[in-house]
Amino acid sequence: MADQLVWMSTPHMDPAEFRRAGHAVVDWIADYWTTLAQRPVTSADPPGTVAAALPAAPPTAGGEPVEAVLADLESIVLPGLTHWQHPGFFGYFPANASGPSVLGDLVSSGLGVQGMLWATSPACTELETVLMDWLAQLMDLPHRFRSTSTGGGVIQDSASSATLVATLAALHRASGGRWRDTGIDRRYRAYTSVHGHSSIEKAARIAGLGTDGIRPIDVDPDSQALLPGALRAAIEADLAAGDVPAIVVATIGTTSTTAIDPLPEIGAICAEYGIWLHVDAAYAGAAAVCPELRWSHAGLEYADSYCFDPHKWLLTGFDCDAFWVADRTELIDALTVLPEFLRNAASESGAVIDYRDWQVPLGRRFRALKLWFVVRWYGAEGLRAHIRSGVALGDRFAERVRADDRFEVTAAHPFSLVCFRLRADDDTNAALLAAVNATGRVHLTHTRVAGRYTLRLAVGSPQTTEAHIDEAWTLLAETADNLRSP
Ligand code: PLP
């Protein structure tokens, strides 16, 4: 009775209304997924359209039913979206959503748990530790990455955060532990290929190295992969100048073309000079759930840290980056700060993991839940089937491109990204991309390979089928015809 009074006298949504409105919202999402393919992939509206359709001031009284919000979602928000789950979405890299992931996230929101310490919610930490060990097992990662060995895994929000955290741990090592107390001096250096992701430069800047602290290493013109000889030369030059090589970030699956840096050679160089090796497999790491694609991870045993994004290609909604270290004490030593108000007996016992020491923020939400729902729903076989379908669809598209001698495939496509171009100048290729995207039936993005404008088609939406790939190809081929005969 007392409880009922509290619910009635406050403007909160009571459990009965939450149940009713929640069902309506789940129905709305299910309808959205069912009708998604009929929508244009991207919005054609000019900037400011969505903002102009929204009231200039917030409501005073409240009490609007969820149905009113859903109606505005339909009429104002949806027309202004890029539909990343659309079967014709082929841009950037995918950002998979899935039913089990959404439900796991919903449970996480409902529980409202904050897992900064083991003590603030033991199950939040322990489920995450086990899930990361499961993933390491699913991908056959080096044993050192397991929590049962010297390392362990943690869920970060993004691959960018993983790279930042790895950079901080690397600085800790390179400075012999002094960096933690004295801050950075400008002599530390980070190395990555010219195709290393922009988040590596951002991490270097945040860590105090500055953009100048990054050494961009040349790539092989055919494979677009980092040249180990050039890496060694850059390290030697820095050492000769009195600088301190701190971290090498190698990539499995670069953003431009999914090139794979040669980890065995890079790892041997890092081992020789005692440099931290971080491996960024943000998109392509998911492929390692398939035994036949694990060749892409050869040499990972050299890595001090490794990450990939289940939120890209492994059916887990944004945000979920899986990050492992081979030696957890180095990471924890680099990042731990212990104010009095967080002291507790469990932490002091040394028997528990406090994930606050493994990331930049203090607080953390219960992200392991969505991963748990996903892994239990799909199982290893279901996850493999998703990756295999993406690779097969990519291959199918590449075959179409190769069969038309007006076009060329411009890079190897070991995963589900295909880079291709018309055998024509950059402007014609840019016009082709703009024209196919303007139809609203597909969305592709571009990059430059060896300086030349190149189109990228990245398969990843769980809804994409052979028919969508064929439709995308037909659209491209017909549009190319029209471009040539105005
Ligand atoms: N690294 C690589 C190779 C990427 O392709 C991307 C994004 O596409 C990132 C890092 C950044 O990912 P996130 O958005 O998770 O920070």
PDB file of C-alpha atoms in Angstrom, residues 290-394:
ATOM      1  CA  CYS A 290      35.608 -18.807 -37.962  1.00  0.00           C
ATOM      2  CA  PRO A 291      38.564 -21.210 -37.846  1.00  0.00           C
ATOM      3  CA  GLU A 292      39.162 -20.809 -41.598  1.00  0.00           C
ATOM      4  CA  LEU A 293      39.690 -17.027 -41.181  1.00  0.00           C
ATOM      5  CA  ARG A 294      42.090 -17.208 -38.220  1.00  0.00           C
ATOM      6  CA  TRP A 295      45.095 -17.013 -40.532  1.00  0.00           C
ATOM      7  CA  SER A 296      44.418 -13.248 -40.390  1.00  0.00           C
ATOM      8  CA  HIS A 297      45.446 -13.296 -36.708  1.00  0.00           C
ATOM      9  CA  ALA A 298      48.792 -15.082 -37.204  1.00  0.00           C
ATOM     10  CA  GLY A 299      51.412 -13.547 -34.918  1.00  0.00           C
ATOM     11  CA  LEU A 300      48.907 -12.344 -32.315  1.00  0.00           C
ATOM     12  CA  GLU A 301      50.910 -14.175 -29.657  1.00  0.00           C
ATOM     13  CA  TYR A 302      53.322 -11.205 -29.762  1.00  0.00           C
ATOM     14  CA  ALA A 303      50.608  -8.696 -28.823  1.00  0.00           C
ATOM     15  CA  ASP A 304      50.475  -6.961 -25.454  1.00  0.00           C
ATOM     16  CA  SER A 305      46.892  -5.916 -26.152  1.00  0.00           C
ATOM     17  CA  TYR A 306      44.241  -6.600 -28.754  1.00  0.00           C
ATOM     18  CA  CYS A 307      40.772  -5.312 -29.482  1.00  0.00           C
ATOM     19  CA  PHE A 308      37.853  -5.801 -31.798  1.00  0.00           C
ATOM     20  CA  ASP A 309      34.333  -4.389 -31.925  1.00  0.00           C
ATOM     21  CA  PRO A 310      31.460  -6.850 -31.528  1.00  0.00           C
ATOM     22  CA  HIS A 311      29.414  -3.706 -32.283  1.00  0.00           C
ATOM     23  CA  LYS A 312      30.679  -3.715 -35.837  1.00  0.00           C
ATOM     24  CA  TRP A 313      30.294  -7.210 -37.274  1.00  0.00           C
ATOM     25  CA  LEU A 314      29.253  -9.494 -34.425  1.00  0.00           C
ATOM     26  CA  LEU A 315      25.549  -8.720 -33.977  1.00  0.00           C
ATOM     27  CA  THR A 316      25.987  -6.724 -30.777  1.00  0.00           C
ATOM     28  CA  GLY A 317      24.610  -3.192 -30.725  1.00  0.00           C
ATOM     29  CA  PHE A 318      26.813  -0.154 -30.270  1.00  0.00           C
ATOM     30  CA  ASP A 319      28.656   0.246 -27.943  1.00  0.00           C
ATOM     31  CA  CYS A 320      30.762  -2.826 -27.282  1.00  0.00           C
ATOM     32  CA  ASP A 321      34.494  -3.077 -27.841  1.00  0.00           C
ATOM     33  CA  ALA A 322      36.245  -6.212 -26.589  1.00  0.00           C
ATOM     34  CA  PHE A 323      39.747  -5.393 -25.322  1.00  0.00           C
ATOM     35  CA  TRP A 324      42.307  -7.812 -23.902  1.00  0.00           C
ATOM     36  CA  VAL A 325      45.716  -7.422 -22.327  1.00  0.00           C
ATOM     37  CA  ALA A 326      48.363 -10.094 -21.938  1.00  0.00           C
ATOM     38  CA  ASP A 327      49.523  -8.761 -18.555  1.00  0.00           C
ATOM     39  CA  ARG A 328      46.770  -7.121 -16.523  1.00  0.00           C
ATOM     40  CA  THR A 329      49.130  -5.764 -13.860  1.00  0.00           C
ATOM     41  CA  GLU A 330      50.752  -3.342 -16.321  1.00  0.00           C
ATOM     42  CA  LEU A 331      47.378  -1.899 -17.293  1.00  0.00           C
ATOM     43  CA  ILE A 332      46.116  -1.661 -13.731  1.00  0.00           C
ATOM     44  CA  ASP A 333      49.357  -0.073 -12.506  1.00  0.00           C
ATOM     45  CA  ALA A 334      49.110   2.516 -15.253  1.00  0.00           C
ATOM     46  CA  LEU A 335      45.520   3.530 -14.572  1.00  0.00           C
ATOM     47  CA  THR A 336      44.641   2.918 -10.940  1.00  0.00           C
ATOM     48  CA  VAL A 337      43.779   5.836  -8.674  1.00  0.00           C
ATOM     49  CA  LEU A 338      42.226   4.960  -5.328  1.00  0.00           C
ATOM     50  CA  PRO A 339      40.302   7.671  -3.477  1.00  0.00           C
ATOM     51  CA  GLU A 340      39.125   6.937   0.050  1.00  0.00           C
ATOM     52  CA  PHE A 341      35.457   6.745  -0.939  1.00  0.00           C
ATOM     53  CA  LEU A 342      36.101   3.733  -3.177  1.00  0.00           C
ATOM     54  CA  ARG A 343      38.081   1.715  -0.648  1.00  0.00           C
ATOM     55  CA  ASN A 344      36.437  -1.590   0.227  1.00  0.00           C
ATOM     56  CA  ALA A 345      37.375  -4.938   1.669  1.00  0.00           C
ATOM     57  CA  ALA A 346      36.897  -6.903  -1.567  1.00  0.00           C
ATOM     58  CA  SER A 347      39.272  -4.659  -3.538  1.00  0.00           C
ATOM     59  CA  GLU A 348      41.811  -4.758  -0.752  1.00  0.00           C
ATOM     60  CA  SER A 349      41.669  -8.559  -0.620  1.00  0.00           C
ATOM     61  CA  GLY A 350      43.142  -8.615  -4.162  1.00  0.00           C
ATOM     62  CA  ALA A 351      40.707 -11.399  -5.019  1.00  0.00           C
ATOM     63  CA  VAL A 352      38.462  -9.378  -7.336  1.00  0.00           C
ATOM     64  CA  ILE A 353      38.670  -7.392 -10.572  1.00  0.00           C
ATOM     65  CA  ASP A 354      37.736  -3.709 -10.424  1.00  0.00           C
ATOM     66  CA  TYR A 355      37.163  -2.741 -14.025  1.00  0.00           C
ATOM     67  CA  ARG A 356      37.379   0.972 -13.211  1.00  0.00           C
ATOM     68  CA  ASP A 357      41.166   0.389 -13.359  1.00  0.00           C
ATOM     69  CA  TRP A 358      40.935  -0.968 -16.915  1.00  0.00           C
ATOM     70  CA  GLN A 359      39.312   2.047 -18.601  1.00  0.00           C
ATOM     71  CA  VAL A 360      39.193   5.850 -18.699  1.00  0.00           C
ATOM     72  CA  PRO A 361      35.836   6.571 -16.977  1.00  0.00           C
ATOM     73  CA  LEU A 362      35.126   5.496 -13.429  1.00  0.00           C
ATOM     74  CA  GLY A 363      31.529   4.416 -13.988  1.00  0.00           C
ATOM     75  CA  ARG A 364      30.488   1.645 -16.295  1.00  0.00           C
ATOM     76  CA  ARG A 365      27.256   0.081 -17.405  1.00  0.00           C
ATOM     77  CA  PHE A 366      26.373  -3.584 -17.665  1.00  0.00           C
ATOM     78  CA  ARG A 367      27.376  -4.123 -21.318  1.00  0.00           C
ATOM     79  CA  ALA A 368      28.209  -7.791 -20.819  1.00  0.00           C
ATOM     80  CA  LEU A 369      24.477  -8.521 -20.721  1.00  0.00           C
ATOM     81  CA  LYS A 370      23.900  -7.772 -24.396  1.00  0.00           C
ATOM     82  CA  LEU A 371      26.924  -9.840 -25.354  1.00  0.00           C
ATOM     83  CA  TRP A 372      25.647 -12.691 -23.165  1.00  0.00           C
ATOM     84  CA  PHE A 373      22.230 -12.581 -24.824  1.00  0.00           C
ATOM     85  CA  VAL A 374      23.902 -12.555 -28.263  1.00  0.00           C
ATOM     86  CA  VAL A 375      26.334 -15.396 -27.605  1.00  0.00           C
ATOM     87  CA  ARG A 376      23.634 -17.581 -26.058  1.00  0.00           C
ATOM     88  CA  TRP A 377      21.137 -16.876 -28.840  1.00  0.00           C
ATOM     89  CA  TYR A 378      23.508 -17.465 -31.773  1.00  0.00           C
ATOM     90  CA  GLY A 379      26.057 -19.847 -30.269  1.00  0.00           C
ATOM     91  CA  ALA A 380      29.427 -20.305 -31.973  1.00  0.00           C
ATOM     92  CA  GLU A 381      27.757 -21.757 -35.067  1.00  0.00           C
ATOM     93  CA  GLY A 382      25.314 -18.860 -35.464  1.00  0.00           C
ATOM     94  CA  LEU A 383      28.084 -16.268 -35.111  1.00  0.00           C
ATOM     95  CA  ARG A 384      30.189 -18.132 -37.662  1.00  0.00           C
ATOM     96  CA  ALA A 385      27.245 -18.319 -40.063  1.00  0.00           C
ATOM     97  CA  HIS A 386      26.833 -14.528 -39.879  1.00  0.00           C
ATOM     98  CA  ILE A 387      30.506 -13.914 -40.679  1.00  0.00           C
ATOM     99  CA  ARG A 388      30.541 -16.522 -43.437  1.00  0.00           C
ATOM    100  CA  SER A 389      27.468 -15.005 -45.025  1.00  0.00           C
ATOM    101  CA  GLY A 390      29.142 -11.560 -45.060  1.00  0.00           C
ATOM    102  CA  VAL A 391      32.305 -12.973 -46.640  1.00  0.00           C
ATOM    103  CA  ALA A 392      30.325 -14.935 -49.247  1.00  0.00           C
ATOM    104  CA  LEU A 393      28.227 -11.884 -50.147  1.00  0.00           C
ATOM    105  CA  GLY A 394      31.379  -9.788 -50.479  1.00  0.00           C
TER     106      GLY A 394
END
